[in-house]
mmCIF file of C-alpha atoms in Angstrom:
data_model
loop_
_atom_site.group_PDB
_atom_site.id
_atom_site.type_symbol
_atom_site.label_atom_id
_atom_site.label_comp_id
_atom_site.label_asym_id
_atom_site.label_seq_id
_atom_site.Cartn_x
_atom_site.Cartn_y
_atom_site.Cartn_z
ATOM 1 C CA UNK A 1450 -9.590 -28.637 -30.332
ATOM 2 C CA UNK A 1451 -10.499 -24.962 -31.073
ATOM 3 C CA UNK A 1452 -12.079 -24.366 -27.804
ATOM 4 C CA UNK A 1453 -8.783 -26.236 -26.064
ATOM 5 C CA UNK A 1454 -7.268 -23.853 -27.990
ATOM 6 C CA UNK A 1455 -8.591 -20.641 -27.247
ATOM 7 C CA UNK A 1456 -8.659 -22.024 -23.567
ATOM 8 C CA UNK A 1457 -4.783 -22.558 -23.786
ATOM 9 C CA UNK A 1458 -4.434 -18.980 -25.563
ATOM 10 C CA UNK A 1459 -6.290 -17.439 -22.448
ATOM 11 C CA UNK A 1460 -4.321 -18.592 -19.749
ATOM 12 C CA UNK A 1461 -1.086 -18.015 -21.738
ATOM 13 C CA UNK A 1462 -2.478 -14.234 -22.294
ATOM 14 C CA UNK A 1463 -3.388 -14.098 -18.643
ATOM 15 C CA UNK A 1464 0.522 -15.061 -17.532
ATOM 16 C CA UNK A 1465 1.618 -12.789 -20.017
ATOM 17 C CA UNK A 1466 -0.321 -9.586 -18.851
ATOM 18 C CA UNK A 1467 0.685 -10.805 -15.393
ATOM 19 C CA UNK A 1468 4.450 -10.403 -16.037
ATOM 20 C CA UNK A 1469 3.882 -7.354 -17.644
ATOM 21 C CA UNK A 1470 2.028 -6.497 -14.315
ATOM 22 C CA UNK A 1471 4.797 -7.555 -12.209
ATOM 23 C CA UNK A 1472 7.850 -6.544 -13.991
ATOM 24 C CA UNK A 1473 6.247 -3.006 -13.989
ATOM 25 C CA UNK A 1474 5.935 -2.814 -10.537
ATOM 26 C CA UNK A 1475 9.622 -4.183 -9.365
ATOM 27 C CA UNK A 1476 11.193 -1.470 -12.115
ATOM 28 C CA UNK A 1477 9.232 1.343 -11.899
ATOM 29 C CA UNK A 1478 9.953 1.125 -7.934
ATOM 30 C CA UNK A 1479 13.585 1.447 -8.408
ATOM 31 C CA UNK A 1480 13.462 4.274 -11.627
ATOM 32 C CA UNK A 1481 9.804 5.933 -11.115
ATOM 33 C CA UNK A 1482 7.077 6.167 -14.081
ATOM 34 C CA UNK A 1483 9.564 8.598 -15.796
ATOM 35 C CA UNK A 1484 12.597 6.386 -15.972
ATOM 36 C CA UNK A 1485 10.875 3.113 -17.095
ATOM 37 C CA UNK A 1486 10.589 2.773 -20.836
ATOM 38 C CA UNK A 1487 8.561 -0.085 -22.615
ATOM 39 C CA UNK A 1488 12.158 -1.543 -24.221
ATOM 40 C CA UNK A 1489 13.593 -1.415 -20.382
ATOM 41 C CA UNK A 1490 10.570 -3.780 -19.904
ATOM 42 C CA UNK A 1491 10.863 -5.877 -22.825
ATOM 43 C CA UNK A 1492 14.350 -6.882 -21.462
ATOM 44 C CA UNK A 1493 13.213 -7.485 -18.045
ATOM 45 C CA UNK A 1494 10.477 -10.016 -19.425
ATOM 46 C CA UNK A 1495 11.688 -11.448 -22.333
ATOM 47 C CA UNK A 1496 8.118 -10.828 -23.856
ATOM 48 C CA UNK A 1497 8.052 -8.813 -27.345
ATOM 49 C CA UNK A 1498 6.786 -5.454 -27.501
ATOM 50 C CA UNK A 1499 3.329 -6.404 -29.137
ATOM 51 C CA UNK A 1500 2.207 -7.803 -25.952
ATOM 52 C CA UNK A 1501 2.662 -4.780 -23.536
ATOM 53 C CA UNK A 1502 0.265 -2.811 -26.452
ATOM 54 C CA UNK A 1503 -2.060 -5.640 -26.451
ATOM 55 C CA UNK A 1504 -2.729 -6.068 -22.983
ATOM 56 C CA UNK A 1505 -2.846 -2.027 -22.208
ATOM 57 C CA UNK A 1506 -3.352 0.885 -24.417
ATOM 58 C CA UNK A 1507 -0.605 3.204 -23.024
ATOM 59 C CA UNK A 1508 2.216 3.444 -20.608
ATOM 60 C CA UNK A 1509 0.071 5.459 -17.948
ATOM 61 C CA UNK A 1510 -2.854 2.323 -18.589
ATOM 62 C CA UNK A 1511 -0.041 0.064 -17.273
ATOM 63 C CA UNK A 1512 0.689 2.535 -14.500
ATOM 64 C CA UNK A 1513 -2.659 2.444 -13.716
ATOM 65 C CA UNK A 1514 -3.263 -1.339 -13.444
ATOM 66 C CA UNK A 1515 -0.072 -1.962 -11.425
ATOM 67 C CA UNK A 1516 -1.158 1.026 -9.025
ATOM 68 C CA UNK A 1517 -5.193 -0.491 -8.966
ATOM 69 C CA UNK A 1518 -3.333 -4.358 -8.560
ATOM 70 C CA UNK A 1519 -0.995 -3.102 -5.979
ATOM 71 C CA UNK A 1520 -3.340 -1.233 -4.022
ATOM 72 C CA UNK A 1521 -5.785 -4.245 -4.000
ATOM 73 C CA UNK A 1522 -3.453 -6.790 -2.665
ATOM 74 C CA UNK A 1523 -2.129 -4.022 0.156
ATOM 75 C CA UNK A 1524 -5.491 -3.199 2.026
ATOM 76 C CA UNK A 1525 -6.070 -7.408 1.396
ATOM 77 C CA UNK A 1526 -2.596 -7.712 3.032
ATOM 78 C CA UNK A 1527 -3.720 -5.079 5.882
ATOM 79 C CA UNK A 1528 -7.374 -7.128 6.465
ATOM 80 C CA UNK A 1529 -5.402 -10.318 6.634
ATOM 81 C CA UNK A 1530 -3.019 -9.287 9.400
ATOM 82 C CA UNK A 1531 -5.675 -7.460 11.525
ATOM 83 C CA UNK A 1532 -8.077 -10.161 11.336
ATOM 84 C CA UNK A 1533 -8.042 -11.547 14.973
ATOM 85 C CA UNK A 1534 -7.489 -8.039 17.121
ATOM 86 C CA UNK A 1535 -6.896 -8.966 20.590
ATOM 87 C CA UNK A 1536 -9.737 -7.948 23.387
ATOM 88 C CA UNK A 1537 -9.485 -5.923 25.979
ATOM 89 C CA UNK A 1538 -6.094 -4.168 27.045
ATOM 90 C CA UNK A 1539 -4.913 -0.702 27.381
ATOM 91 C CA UNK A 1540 -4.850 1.509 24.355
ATOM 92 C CA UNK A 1541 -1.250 1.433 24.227
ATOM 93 C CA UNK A 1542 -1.956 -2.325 23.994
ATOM 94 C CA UNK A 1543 -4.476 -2.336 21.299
ATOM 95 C CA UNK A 1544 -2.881 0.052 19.145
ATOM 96 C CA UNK A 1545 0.865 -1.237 19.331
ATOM 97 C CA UNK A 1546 -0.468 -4.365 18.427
ATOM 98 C CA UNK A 1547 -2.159 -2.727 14.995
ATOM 99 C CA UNK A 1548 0.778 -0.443 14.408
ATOM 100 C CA UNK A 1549 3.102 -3.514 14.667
ATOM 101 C CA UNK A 1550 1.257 -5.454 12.234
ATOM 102 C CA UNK A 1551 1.205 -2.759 9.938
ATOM 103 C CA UNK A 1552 4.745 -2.488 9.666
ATOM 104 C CA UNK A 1553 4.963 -5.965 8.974
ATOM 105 C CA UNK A 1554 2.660 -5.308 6.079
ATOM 106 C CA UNK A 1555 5.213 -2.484 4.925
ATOM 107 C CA UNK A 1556 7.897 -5.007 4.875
ATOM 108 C CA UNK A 1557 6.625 -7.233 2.663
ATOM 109 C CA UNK A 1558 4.874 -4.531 0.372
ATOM 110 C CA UNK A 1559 7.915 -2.383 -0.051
ATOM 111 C CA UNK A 1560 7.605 -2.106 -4.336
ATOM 112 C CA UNK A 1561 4.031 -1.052 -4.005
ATOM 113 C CA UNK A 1562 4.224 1.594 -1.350
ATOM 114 C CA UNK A 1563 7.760 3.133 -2.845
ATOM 115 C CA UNK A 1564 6.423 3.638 -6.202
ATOM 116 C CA UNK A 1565 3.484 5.287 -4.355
ATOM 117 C CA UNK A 1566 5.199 7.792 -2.389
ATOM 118 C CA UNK A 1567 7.289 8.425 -5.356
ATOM 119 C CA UNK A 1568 3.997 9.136 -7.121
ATOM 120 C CA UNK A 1569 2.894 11.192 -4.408
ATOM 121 C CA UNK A 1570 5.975 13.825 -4.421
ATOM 122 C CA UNK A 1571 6.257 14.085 -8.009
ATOM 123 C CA UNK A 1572 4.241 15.067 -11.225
ATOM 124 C CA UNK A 1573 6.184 12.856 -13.380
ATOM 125 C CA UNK A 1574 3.239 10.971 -13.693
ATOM 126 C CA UNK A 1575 0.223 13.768 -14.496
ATOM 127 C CA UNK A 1576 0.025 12.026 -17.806
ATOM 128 C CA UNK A 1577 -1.300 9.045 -16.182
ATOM 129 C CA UNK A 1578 -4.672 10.562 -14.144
ATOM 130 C CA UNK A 1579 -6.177 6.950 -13.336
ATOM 131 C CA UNK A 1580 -3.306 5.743 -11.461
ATOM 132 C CA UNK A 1581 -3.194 9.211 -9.873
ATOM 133 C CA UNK A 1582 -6.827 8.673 -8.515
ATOM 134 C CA UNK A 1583 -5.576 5.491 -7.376
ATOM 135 C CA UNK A 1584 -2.697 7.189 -5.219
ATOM 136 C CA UNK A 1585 -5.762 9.772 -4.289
ATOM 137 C CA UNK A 1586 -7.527 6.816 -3.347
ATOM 138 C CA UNK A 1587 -4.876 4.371 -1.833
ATOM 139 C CA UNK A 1588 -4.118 7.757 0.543
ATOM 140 C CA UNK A 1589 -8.034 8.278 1.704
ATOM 141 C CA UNK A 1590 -8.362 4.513 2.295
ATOM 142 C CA UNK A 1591 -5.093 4.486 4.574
ATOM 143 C CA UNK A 1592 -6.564 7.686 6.164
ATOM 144 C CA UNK A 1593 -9.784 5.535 6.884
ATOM 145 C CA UNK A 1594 -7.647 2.737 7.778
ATOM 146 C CA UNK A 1595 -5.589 4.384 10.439
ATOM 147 C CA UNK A 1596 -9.283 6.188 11.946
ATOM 148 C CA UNK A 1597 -10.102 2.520 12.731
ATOM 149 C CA UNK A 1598 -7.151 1.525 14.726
ATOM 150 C CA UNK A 1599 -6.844 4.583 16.685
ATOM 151 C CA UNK A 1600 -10.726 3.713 17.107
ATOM 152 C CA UNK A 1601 -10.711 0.511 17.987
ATOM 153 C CA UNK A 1602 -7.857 1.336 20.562
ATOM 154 C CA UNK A 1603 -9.550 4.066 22.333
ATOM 155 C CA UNK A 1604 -12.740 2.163 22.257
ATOM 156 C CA UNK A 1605 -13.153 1.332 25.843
ATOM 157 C CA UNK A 1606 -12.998 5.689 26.257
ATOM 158 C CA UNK A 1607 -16.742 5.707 24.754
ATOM 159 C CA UNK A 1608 -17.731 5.547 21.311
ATOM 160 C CA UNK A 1609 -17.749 9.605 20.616
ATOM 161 C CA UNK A 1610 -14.507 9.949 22.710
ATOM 162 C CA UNK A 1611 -12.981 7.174 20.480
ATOM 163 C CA UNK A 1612 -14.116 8.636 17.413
ATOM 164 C CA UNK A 1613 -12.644 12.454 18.407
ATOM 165 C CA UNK A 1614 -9.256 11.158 19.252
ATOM 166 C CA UNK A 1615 -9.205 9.429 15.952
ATOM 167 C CA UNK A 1616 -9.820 11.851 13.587
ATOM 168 C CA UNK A 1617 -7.392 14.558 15.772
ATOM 169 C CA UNK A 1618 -4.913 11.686 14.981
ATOM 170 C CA UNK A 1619 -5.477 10.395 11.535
ATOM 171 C CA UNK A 1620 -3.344 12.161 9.365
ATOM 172 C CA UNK A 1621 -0.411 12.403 12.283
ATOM 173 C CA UNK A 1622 -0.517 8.254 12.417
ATOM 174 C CA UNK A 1623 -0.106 8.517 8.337
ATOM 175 C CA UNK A 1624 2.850 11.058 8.367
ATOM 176 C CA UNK A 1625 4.086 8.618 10.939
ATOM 177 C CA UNK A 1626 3.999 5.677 8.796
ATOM 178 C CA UNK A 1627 5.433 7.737 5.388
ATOM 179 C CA UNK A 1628 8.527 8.694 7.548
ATOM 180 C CA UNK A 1629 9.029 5.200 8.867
ATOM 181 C CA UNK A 1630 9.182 3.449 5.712
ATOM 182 C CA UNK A 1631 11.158 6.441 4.432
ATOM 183 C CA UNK A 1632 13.572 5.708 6.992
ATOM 184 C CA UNK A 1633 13.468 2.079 6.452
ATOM 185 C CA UNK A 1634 13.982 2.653 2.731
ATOM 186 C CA UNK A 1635 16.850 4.328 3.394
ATOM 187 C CA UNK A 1636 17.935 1.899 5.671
ATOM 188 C CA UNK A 1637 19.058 4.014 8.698
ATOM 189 C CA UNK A 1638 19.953 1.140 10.876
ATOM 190 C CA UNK A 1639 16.639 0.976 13.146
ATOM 191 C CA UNK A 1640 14.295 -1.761 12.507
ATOM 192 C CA UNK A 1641 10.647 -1.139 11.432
ATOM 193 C CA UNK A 1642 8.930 -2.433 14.583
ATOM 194 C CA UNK A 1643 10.840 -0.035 16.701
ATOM 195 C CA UNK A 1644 9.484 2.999 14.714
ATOM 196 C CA UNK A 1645 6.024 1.767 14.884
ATOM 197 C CA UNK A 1646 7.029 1.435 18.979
ATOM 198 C CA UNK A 1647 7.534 4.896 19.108
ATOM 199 C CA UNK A 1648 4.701 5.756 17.099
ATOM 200 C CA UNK A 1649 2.565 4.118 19.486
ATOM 201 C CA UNK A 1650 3.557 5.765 22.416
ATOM 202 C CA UNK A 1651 3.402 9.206 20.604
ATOM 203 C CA UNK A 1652 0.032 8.607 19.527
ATOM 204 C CA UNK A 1653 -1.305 7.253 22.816
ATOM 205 C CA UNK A 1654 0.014 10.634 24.652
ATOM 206 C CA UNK A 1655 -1.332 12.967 22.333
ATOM 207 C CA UNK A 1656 -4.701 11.089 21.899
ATOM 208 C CA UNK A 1657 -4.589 11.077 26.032
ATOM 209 C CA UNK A 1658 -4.054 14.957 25.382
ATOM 210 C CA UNK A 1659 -7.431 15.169 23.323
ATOM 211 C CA UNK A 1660 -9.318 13.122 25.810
ATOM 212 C CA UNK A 1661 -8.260 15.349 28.599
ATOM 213 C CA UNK A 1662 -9.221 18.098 26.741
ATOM 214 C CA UNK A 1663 -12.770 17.633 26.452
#
């Protein structure tokens, strides 16, 4: 019975700390770190106060974890829907196809990747320098992210041209992709897919610009 027990008081600690985990996330993407208190997430999850403290140290720990969950289940989300790339095609092909899949990602990951951005312009959260890392982090690993598309899209240029148009790219696709979900955060009428359209045919004539160049 004790070992039922303590079996029974895992899984009932592991829901809890989950909620916690979740509940975090969906407020603090609406009010920031700043703006969510501890007693604004007792309310939201009906859980008492003793078991935010017992699950994380600190308001910035539980910043951290939802920032280290979040990030986790994005790039998972990312691998998942550019698993089967197609072959062959025209760059434009190849990377309208990646940049269209990624803003299907955004869609569905909105909560995670608001809170980030809102991390990213303010320092309301300097207090809390492991989820900062994270944003450090999530940021780099996008950067990487967005070298391999433009990569894999240029591939059939060579493997060094490939690799010069994407790092002369990189961190233009990103700003791209911040001012898209900006804009469909803000919602400004236009759909996500027909940003990431545009996108693609800016990127394609500027990385045709680099390859010319050489």
């Amino acid at each position: 019975m004790d070992t039922q027990e303590a079996h029974t008081g895992n899984r009932r600690g592991r829901r809890s700390r989950q909620e916690i985990l979740d509940a975090a996330a969906r407020v603090m993407s609406v009010r920031g770190y700043a703006g969510t208190s501890i007693s604004t997430l007792v309310k939201e999850t009906g859980l008492p106060k003793s078991a935010f403290y017992h699950h994380f140290e600190s308001k910035a720990g539980l910043l951290s974890a939802v920032m280290a969950q979040g990030a986790q289940g994005f790039f998972e989300a990312m691998r998942q829907a550019h698993r089967d790339p197609p072959e062959g095609g025209t760059p434009r092909e190849r990377l309208g196809w990646y940049l269209q899949k990624t803003g299907e990602v955004f869609v569905h990951r909105e909560e995670f990747l608001r809170l980030l951005l809102v991390l990213v312009m303010s320092r309301e959260a300097a207090e809390a320098r492991e989820a900062m890392d994270t944003v450090i982090a999530v940021r780099d690993e996008g950067r990487d992210y967005m070298r391999h598309m433009i990569r894999s899209s240029f591939a059939g240029e060579g493997e060094d041209t490939a690799d010069a148009v994407a790092g002369a790219l990189a961190h233009f696709g990103m700003a791209g992709f911040d001012g898209a979900f900006v804009s469909l955060q803000s919602e400004d009428g236009k759909p996500v897919s027909e940003f990431m359209e545009q996108l693609a045919d800016a990127m394609v004539a500027i990385g045709e610009a680099v390859i010319a160049r050489r």
